[in-house]
């Protein structure tokens, strides 16, 4: 039975996601038209710091006709989003659903590139560098987040809104609860089932980045794993400290892998004793789900950048350590997203909107004991 618990704006996302996606699409389409008419700020091509065009899939784009293509894409996406926002179930809207998901993937995975991950990973280091008088080659936060890279965040945000609209429409078509997605038939979404396949996803998400970590840690120690000695010497000469920075990024990824274990361990649900002020309290699910999902997107995007470079023939097999581990990142990202989904399914408990899942909390507790 549905409950009468008041729903917050966030919990009502299925009601407004389609309209928000349409608003974003129209706004970005207007921006594209402005670029086509000569407005500054076109984020690709000559104004992009990606000078050799080896990162962005749109490196060769120009304000005209590129801006007009963006305007057309924005208009089409707005129509798709508004169609999904309506409650009906006709075949034309099902066709629209098949358009929505590729559009969302285009915005979230294809258009961004590896600089998105670099900006996120190096921002903490760049933020504290002035406190410890670290020069880092003069690199600042502004260098890590130029407008073309910030624009990638804007595209990811729009893609997530469109994906949310598509998901909400799918739930309406299946007569599922628009808030939790339950239909009364759990199957693979049951907490005990999610514990099983989520555990495998966690192991993959922890293991895959270690291949990258091994190369970067070796390079920082002067060991040319997967590259030539000349490669290391040239990098150290042209950019002093670059291999230490690479080791930092690898350590950042390894620590993220360790945190991924929390998606199947008891300490991922209840704060450990050593966290003063929080010990013994339950971990809010979104505190783990949101970062894990965002990191999954970022590392998948970065991996796709290297895969495009490999397909384009930009890499040498003799220097496999400089690019091959990165091509595995989409596997890492997919596993991390899967693990986050399993964690969500185990911890979502009873839905305040439809009342389903009343016994899920106990089952989730049991599944946690199974995987711990």
Short mmCIF file of C-alpha atoms in Angstrom, two decimals:
data_model
loop_
_atom_site.label_atom_id
_atom_site.label_comp_id
_atom_site.label_asym_id
_atom_site.label_seq_id
_atom_site.Cartn_x
_atom_site.Cartn_y
_atom_site.Cartn_z
CA UNK A 1 0.00 0.00 0.00
CA UNK A 2 1.33 3.48 -0.81
CA UNK A 3 2.26 5.54 2.20
CA UNK A 4 1.39 9.12 2.93
CA UNK A 5 4.92 10.13 3.89
CA UNK A 6 5.67 13.51 2.29
CA UNK A 7 8.21 13.22 -0.51
CA UNK A 8 11.09 15.64 -0.87
CA UNK A 9 12.01 17.31 -4.14
CA UNK A 10 14.89 14.88 -4.63
CA UNK A 11 12.71 11.82 -3.99
CA UNK A 12 10.27 13.11 -6.62
CA UNK A 13 12.94 13.05 -9.34
CA UNK A 14 10.87 10.79 -11.66
CA UNK A 15 8.31 13.61 -11.90
CA UNK A 16 10.71 16.35 -12.96
CA UNK A 17 13.74 14.60 -14.53
CA UNK A 18 12.31 14.76 -18.05
CA UNK A 19 11.47 18.45 -17.80
CA UNK A 20 14.89 19.22 -16.29
CA UNK A 21 16.58 17.33 -19.13
CA UNK A 22 14.52 19.27 -21.68
CA UNK A 23 15.45 22.57 -20.03
CA UNK A 24 19.13 21.64 -20.08
CA UNK A 25 18.90 20.58 -23.72
CA UNK A 26 17.24 23.81 -24.82
CA UNK A 27 19.79 25.87 -22.89
CA UNK A 28 22.73 24.02 -24.39
CA UNK A 29 21.17 24.21 -27.83
CA UNK A 30 20.87 27.99 -27.49
CA UNK A 31 24.52 28.07 -26.45
CA UNK A 32 25.44 26.12 -29.59
CA UNK A 33 23.54 28.58 -31.77
CA UNK A 34 25.32 31.46 -30.06
CA UNK A 35 28.71 29.87 -30.81
CA UNK A 36 27.69 29.41 -34.44
CA UNK A 37 26.81 33.11 -34.62
CA UNK A 38 30.23 34.15 -33.32
CA UNK A 39 29.93 34.14 -29.53
CA UNK A 40 33.20 33.22 -27.75
CA UNK A 41 33.69 30.07 -25.70
CA UNK A 42 33.31 27.25 -28.23
CA UNK A 43 34.88 24.42 -26.18
CA UNK A 44 36.46 22.38 -28.95
CA UNK A 45 38.83 22.90 -31.84
CA UNK A 46 41.23 25.83 -31.79
CA UNK A 47 40.13 27.07 -28.37
CA UNK A 48 40.70 23.68 -26.70
CA UNK A 49 44.05 23.13 -24.89
CA UNK A 50 44.05 19.66 -26.48
CA UNK A 51 46.45 21.00 -29.08
CA UNK A 52 47.31 17.74 -30.87
CA UNK A 53 43.69 16.60 -30.98
CA UNK A 54 44.58 13.30 -29.33
CA UNK A 55 42.04 13.43 -26.50
CA UNK A 56 38.68 14.84 -27.54
CA UNK A 57 36.56 13.08 -30.12
CA UNK A 58 35.42 16.56 -31.22
CA UNK A 59 38.94 17.98 -31.52
CA UNK A 60 38.34 18.90 -35.15
CA UNK A 61 35.03 20.69 -34.56
CA UNK A 62 34.58 24.36 -35.44
CA UNK A 63 31.98 26.89 -34.23
CA UNK A 64 30.40 26.77 -37.66
CA UNK A 65 28.91 24.30 -38.46
CA UNK A 66 29.64 22.69 -35.07
CA UNK A 67 27.49 25.18 -33.20
CA UNK A 68 24.53 24.50 -35.47
CA UNK A 69 24.90 20.76 -34.95
CA UNK A 70 24.84 21.37 -31.20
CA UNK A 71 21.72 23.49 -31.56
CA UNK A 72 20.00 20.75 -33.56
CA UNK A 73 21.06 18.09 -31.08
CA UNK A 74 19.78 20.22 -28.21
CA UNK A 75 16.40 20.66 -29.89
CA UNK A 76 16.08 16.94 -30.63
CA UNK A 77 17.11 16.00 -27.09
CA UNK A 78 14.56 18.43 -25.66
CA UNK A 79 11.80 16.79 -27.72
CA UNK A 80 12.92 13.34 -26.55
CA UNK A 81 13.05 14.43 -22.90
CA UNK A 82 9.61 16.06 -23.01
CA UNK A 83 8.15 12.96 -24.63
CA UNK A 84 9.61 10.78 -21.87
CA UNK A 85 8.21 13.12 -19.23
CA UNK A 86 4.66 12.30 -20.32
CA UNK A 87 2.91 9.35 -18.72
CA UNK A 88 1.54 7.64 -21.83
CA UNK A 89 2.77 4.29 -23.10
CA UNK A 90 2.36 4.44 -26.86
CA UNK A 91 4.81 2.96 -29.35
CA UNK A 92 6.14 6.37 -30.44
CA UNK A 93 7.30 6.98 -26.88
CA UNK A 94 8.97 3.56 -26.79
CA UNK A 95 10.88 4.58 -29.90
CA UNK A 96 11.86 7.76 -28.10
CA UNK A 97 13.19 5.65 -25.25
CA UNK A 98 15.55 3.91 -27.65
CA UNK A 99 16.80 7.33 -28.74
CA UNK A 100 17.24 8.59 -25.20
CA UNK A 101 19.75 6.01 -23.97
CA UNK A 102 22.27 6.44 -26.84
CA UNK A 103 21.99 10.22 -26.42
CA UNK A 104 22.69 9.87 -22.70
CA UNK A 105 25.71 7.63 -23.37
CA UNK A 106 26.99 10.13 -25.92
CA UNK A 107 26.85 12.94 -23.37
CA UNK A 108 28.17 10.96 -20.40
CA UNK A 109 30.81 8.67 -21.92
CA UNK A 110 31.72 9.66 -25.49
CA UNK A 111 32.04 13.47 -25.52
CA UNK A 112 34.16 13.85 -22.34
CA UNK A 113 37.79 12.70 -22.28
CA UNK A 114 40.51 11.71 -19.84
CA UNK A 115 41.12 15.29 -18.67
CA UNK A 116 37.97 14.96 -16.62
CA UNK A 117 39.66 12.26 -14.53
CA UNK A 118 42.92 14.21 -14.35
CA UNK A 119 41.10 17.26 -13.04
CA UNK A 120 39.29 15.27 -10.34
CA UNK A 121 42.39 13.29 -9.32
CA UNK A 122 44.83 16.20 -9.18
CA UNK A 123 42.49 18.80 -7.67
CA UNK A 124 43.17 17.72 -4.05
CA UNK A 125 46.92 17.90 -4.63
CA UNK A 126 46.71 21.26 -6.40
CA UNK A 127 44.48 22.64 -3.65
CA UNK A 128 47.00 21.92 -0.89
CA UNK A 129 50.14 22.61 -2.94
CA UNK A 130 50.37 26.31 -1.90
CA UNK A 131 50.20 25.32 1.78
CA UNK A 132 53.34 23.19 1.40
CA UNK A 133 55.08 25.45 -1.12
CA UNK A 134 54.87 22.85 -3.89
CA UNK A 135 55.29 24.36 -7.35
CA UNK A 136 54.14 21.30 -9.40
CA UNK A 137 55.58 22.94 -12.47
CA UNK A 138 53.41 26.01 -11.97
CA UNK A 139 50.21 24.02 -12.54
CA UNK A 140 47.15 25.42 -10.77
CA UNK A 141 43.53 24.43 -10.34
CA UNK A 142 42.66 26.78 -13.20
CA UNK A 143 45.00 24.77 -15.44
CA UNK A 144 43.29 21.52 -14.41
CA UNK A 145 39.82 22.94 -15.07
CA UNK A 146 39.86 25.13 -18.19
CA UNK A 147 36.47 25.89 -19.73
CA UNK A 148 36.64 23.01 -22.29
CA UNK A 149 37.01 20.55 -19.40
CA UNK A 150 34.32 22.24 -17.30
CA UNK A 151 32.09 21.96 -20.36
CA UNK A 152 32.58 18.20 -20.21
CA UNK A 153 31.08 18.25 -16.71
CA UNK A 154 28.14 20.20 -18.12
CA UNK A 155 27.62 17.51 -20.77
CA UNK A 156 27.80 14.71 -18.19
CA UNK A 157 25.20 16.52 -16.07
CA UNK A 158 22.85 16.78 -19.04
CA UNK A 159 23.37 13.13 -19.90
CA UNK A 160 22.54 12.07 -16.34
CA UNK A 161 19.31 14.08 -16.45
CA UNK A 162 18.34 12.40 -19.72
CA UNK A 163 19.21 8.96 -18.33
CA UNK A 164 17.06 9.66 -15.27
CA UNK A 165 14.15 10.65 -17.52
CA UNK A 166 14.54 7.44 -19.53
CA UNK A 167 14.69 5.33 -16.36
CA UNK A 168 11.57 6.99 -14.95
CA UNK A 169 9.69 6.29 -18.18
CA UNK A 170 10.80 2.66 -18.19
CA UNK A 171 9.41 2.25 -14.70
CA UNK A 172 6.07 3.70 -15.74
CA UNK A 173 5.88 1.30 -18.69
CA UNK A 174 6.51 -1.68 -16.39
CA UNK A 175 3.94 -0.52 -13.81
CA UNK A 176 6.80 -0.29 -11.33
CA UNK A 177 7.03 2.13 -8.45
CA UNK A 178 8.44 5.33 -9.90
CA UNK A 179 10.45 5.91 -6.73
CA UNK A 180 12.15 2.54 -6.13
CA UNK A 181 11.45 0.62 -9.35
CA UNK A 182 9.97 -2.43 -7.62
CA UNK A 183 7.27 -4.45 -9.33
CA UNK A 184 6.74 -7.07 -6.60
CA UNK A 185 9.05 -9.55 -8.37
CA UNK A 186 12.58 -9.05 -7.04
CA UNK A 187 14.62 -11.62 -8.98
CA UNK A 188 18.17 -10.37 -9.52
CA UNK A 189 17.40 -7.15 -7.62
CA UNK A 190 16.73 -8.97 -4.32
CA UNK A 191 19.29 -8.13 -1.61
CA UNK A 192 20.68 -11.68 -1.40
CA UNK A 193 21.04 -11.89 -5.20
CA UNK A 194 22.65 -8.44 -5.33
CA UNK A 195 25.10 -9.53 -2.64
CA UNK A 196 26.31 -12.38 -4.85
CA UNK A 197 26.82 -10.57 -8.15
CA UNK A 198 27.88 -7.38 -6.39
CA UNK A 199 30.71 -9.23 -4.65
CA UNK A 200 32.15 -10.33 -7.99
CA UNK A 201 31.89 -6.78 -9.30
CA UNK A 202 33.78 -5.46 -6.26
CA UNK A 203 36.63 -7.92 -6.78
CA UNK A 204 36.98 -6.84 -10.40
CA UNK A 205 36.85 -3.15 -9.47
CA UNK A 206 39.62 -3.66 -6.91
CA UNK A 207 41.87 -5.77 -9.14
CA UNK A 208 41.82 -3.99 -12.51
CA UNK A 209 43.43 -0.68 -11.41
CA UNK A 210 46.38 -2.56 -9.87
CA UNK A 211 47.75 -3.16 -13.38
CA UNK A 212 48.01 0.60 -13.89
CA UNK A 213 49.33 1.10 -10.36
CA UNK A 214 52.15 -1.40 -10.90
CA UNK A 215 53.50 0.49 -13.92
CA UNK A 216 53.37 3.95 -12.31
CA UNK A 217 54.93 2.84 -9.04
CA UNK A 218 57.74 1.15 -10.96
CA UNK A 219 58.34 4.28 -13.02
CA UNK A 220 58.59 6.41 -9.88
CA UNK A 221 61.29 4.00 -8.67
CA UNK A 222 63.12 4.18 -11.99
CA UNK A 223 62.04 0.72 -13.20
CA UNK A 224 60.92 0.91 -16.88
CA UNK A 225 58.05 -1.58 -16.67
CA UNK A 226 56.31 -1.66 -20.04
CA UNK A 227 58.42 1.18 -21.47
CA UNK A 228 62.02 1.86 -22.41
CA UNK A 229 64.61 3.49 -20.17
CA UNK A 230 64.79 6.30 -22.71
CA UNK A 231 61.06 6.90 -22.23
CA UNK A 232 61.54 7.42 -18.49
CA UNK A 233 64.59 9.62 -18.91
CA UNK A 234 62.92 11.80 -21.53
CA UNK A 235 59.82 12.25 -19.39
CA UNK A 236 61.85 13.18 -16.31
CA UNK A 237 63.91 15.64 -18.34
CA UNK A 238 60.98 17.34 -20.08
CA UNK A 239 58.68 17.41 -17.05
CA UNK A 240 60.55 17.02 -13.74
CA UNK A 241 58.47 15.20 -11.15
CA UNK A 242 56.11 13.69 -13.70
CA UNK A 243 56.69 10.12 -12.52
CA UNK A 244 56.07 11.07 -8.90
CA UNK A 245 52.82 12.67 -10.05
CA UNK A 246 52.00 9.43 -11.85
CA UNK A 247 52.68 7.47 -8.67
CA UNK A 248 50.35 9.84 -6.80
CA UNK A 249 47.60 9.19 -9.33
CA UNK A 250 48.19 5.44 -9.07
CA UNK A 251 48.03 5.60 -5.27
CA UNK A 252 44.83 7.64 -5.58
CA UNK A 253 43.35 4.85 -7.68
CA UNK A 254 44.58 2.12 -5.33
CA UNK A 255 43.03 3.87 -2.34
CA UNK A 256 39.80 4.15 -4.30
CA UNK A 257 39.99 0.41 -4.88
CA UNK A 258 40.29 -0.21 -1.16
CA UNK A 259 37.28 2.00 -0.51
CA UNK A 260 35.38 -0.08 -3.07
CA UNK A 261 35.63 -2.99 -0.64
CA UNK A 262 33.26 -1.03 1.59
CA UNK A 263 30.50 -1.75 -0.90
CA UNK A 264 30.44 -5.34 0.33
CA UNK A 265 31.88 -5.06 3.83
CA UNK A 266 30.25 -4.28 7.16
CA UNK A 267 32.30 -1.08 7.56
CA UNK A 268 30.65 0.20 4.39
CA UNK A 269 27.31 0.20 6.19
CA UNK A 270 28.28 1.13 9.75
CA UNK A 271 31.04 3.64 10.55
CA UNK A 272 34.03 1.87 12.17
CA UNK A 273 35.03 2.50 15.78
CA UNK A 274 38.04 4.64 14.89
CA UNK A 275 35.90 7.37 13.28
CA UNK A 276 35.23 9.59 16.26
CA UNK A 277 31.79 11.11 16.46
CA UNK A 278 30.38 8.71 13.86
CA UNK A 279 31.36 5.27 15.06
CA UNK A 280 28.50 2.84 15.28
CA UNK A 281 26.21 4.99 13.16
CA UNK A 282 24.84 3.76 9.85
CA UNK A 283 26.56 5.04 6.74
CA UNK A 284 24.08 6.99 4.58
CA UNK A 285 23.82 4.93 1.36
CA UNK A 286 24.22 7.96 -0.90
CA UNK A 287 27.55 8.75 0.78
CA UNK A 288 28.92 5.67 -0.98
CA UNK A 289 26.67 5.45 -4.05
CA UNK A 290 27.15 8.97 -5.42
CA UNK A 291 30.99 9.03 -5.30
CA UNK A 292 31.23 5.47 -6.64
CA UNK A 293 28.93 6.27 -9.56
CA UNK A 294 30.75 9.49 -10.45
CA UNK A 295 34.15 7.80 -10.28
CA UNK A 296 32.82 4.97 -12.44
CA UNK A 297 31.80 7.49 -15.10
CA UNK A 298 35.10 9.37 -14.94
CA UNK A 299 37.37 6.34 -15.24
CA UNK A 300 35.25 4.84 -18.01
CA UNK A 301 35.53 8.10 -19.94
CA UNK A 302 39.30 8.13 -19.44
CA UNK A 303 39.59 4.54 -20.61
CA UNK A 304 37.55 5.28 -23.74
CA UNK A 305 40.01 8.08 -24.55
CA UNK A 306 42.89 5.60 -24.58
CA UNK A 307 40.90 3.07 -26.57
CA UNK A 308 40.24 5.72 -29.23
CA UNK A 309 43.95 6.50 -29.28
CA UNK A 310 44.80 2.82 -29.70
CA UNK A 311 42.31 2.45 -32.56
CA UNK A 312 43.78 5.56 -34.21
CA UNK A 313 47.27 4.00 -34.06
CA UNK A 314 48.79 6.60 -31.73
CA UNK A 315 50.48 4.06 -29.45
CA UNK A 316 53.41 1.69 -29.85
CA UNK A 317 53.24 -1.88 -28.59
CA UNK A 318 56.84 -1.56 -27.41
CA UNK A 319 55.63 1.12 -24.97
CA UNK A 320 52.57 -0.82 -23.81
CA UNK A 321 52.95 0.32 -20.21
CA UNK A 322 52.06 3.88 -21.22
CA UNK A 323 48.61 3.02 -22.59
CA UNK A 324 47.52 -0.63 -22.31
CA UNK A 325 46.57 -0.56 -18.59
CA UNK A 326 44.34 2.46 -19.27
CA UNK A 327 42.36 0.59 -21.92
CA UNK A 328 41.13 -1.67 -19.10
CA UNK A 329 39.57 1.25 -17.25
CA UNK A 330 36.11 0.83 -18.84
CA UNK A 331 36.07 -2.65 -17.24
CA UNK A 332 37.01 -1.01 -13.94
CA UNK A 333 34.30 1.63 -14.36
CA UNK A 334 31.64 -0.89 -15.33
CA UNK A 335 32.49 -3.11 -12.36
CA UNK A 336 32.44 -0.16 -9.97
CA UNK A 337 29.05 1.01 -11.26
CA UNK A 338 27.73 -2.55 -10.91
CA UNK A 339 29.06 -2.78 -7.35
CA UNK A 340 27.42 0.54 -6.48
CA UNK A 341 24.11 -0.72 -7.88
CA UNK A 342 24.35 -3.89 -5.81
CA UNK A 343 25.09 -1.81 -2.71
CA UNK A 344 22.02 0.32 -3.43
CA UNK A 345 19.79 -2.73 -3.88
CA UNK A 346 21.01 -4.26 -0.62
CA UNK A 347 20.47 -1.12 1.41
CA UNK A 348 17.40 0.56 -0.02
CA UNK A 349 15.01 -1.01 2.52
CA UNK A 350 11.30 -0.26 2.47
CA UNK A 351 10.07 2.26 -0.08
CA UNK A 352 8.31 5.19 1.55
CA UNK A 353 6.22 5.72 -1.56
CA UNK A 354 4.86 2.23 -2.38
CA UNK A 355 5.59 0.37 0.85
CA UNK A 356 7.36 -2.53 -0.88
CA UNK A 357 10.52 -4.07 0.52
CA UNK A 358 9.45 -4.15 4.15
CA UNK A 359 11.70 -7.10 4.92
CA UNK A 360 14.62 -5.91 2.79
CA UNK A 361 16.52 -4.35 5.68
CA UNK A 362 16.81 -7.69 7.50
CA UNK A 363 17.72 -9.46 4.28
CA UNK A 364 20.32 -6.81 3.54
CA UNK A 365 21.84 -7.33 6.98
CA UNK A 366 22.06 -11.08 6.28
CA UNK A 367 23.63 -10.50 2.87
CA UNK A 368 26.22 -8.21 4.44
CA UNK A 369 27.25 -11.02 6.79
CA UNK A 370 27.53 -13.31 3.78
CA UNK A 371 29.96 -11.10 1.90
CA UNK A 372 31.92 -9.80 4.90
#
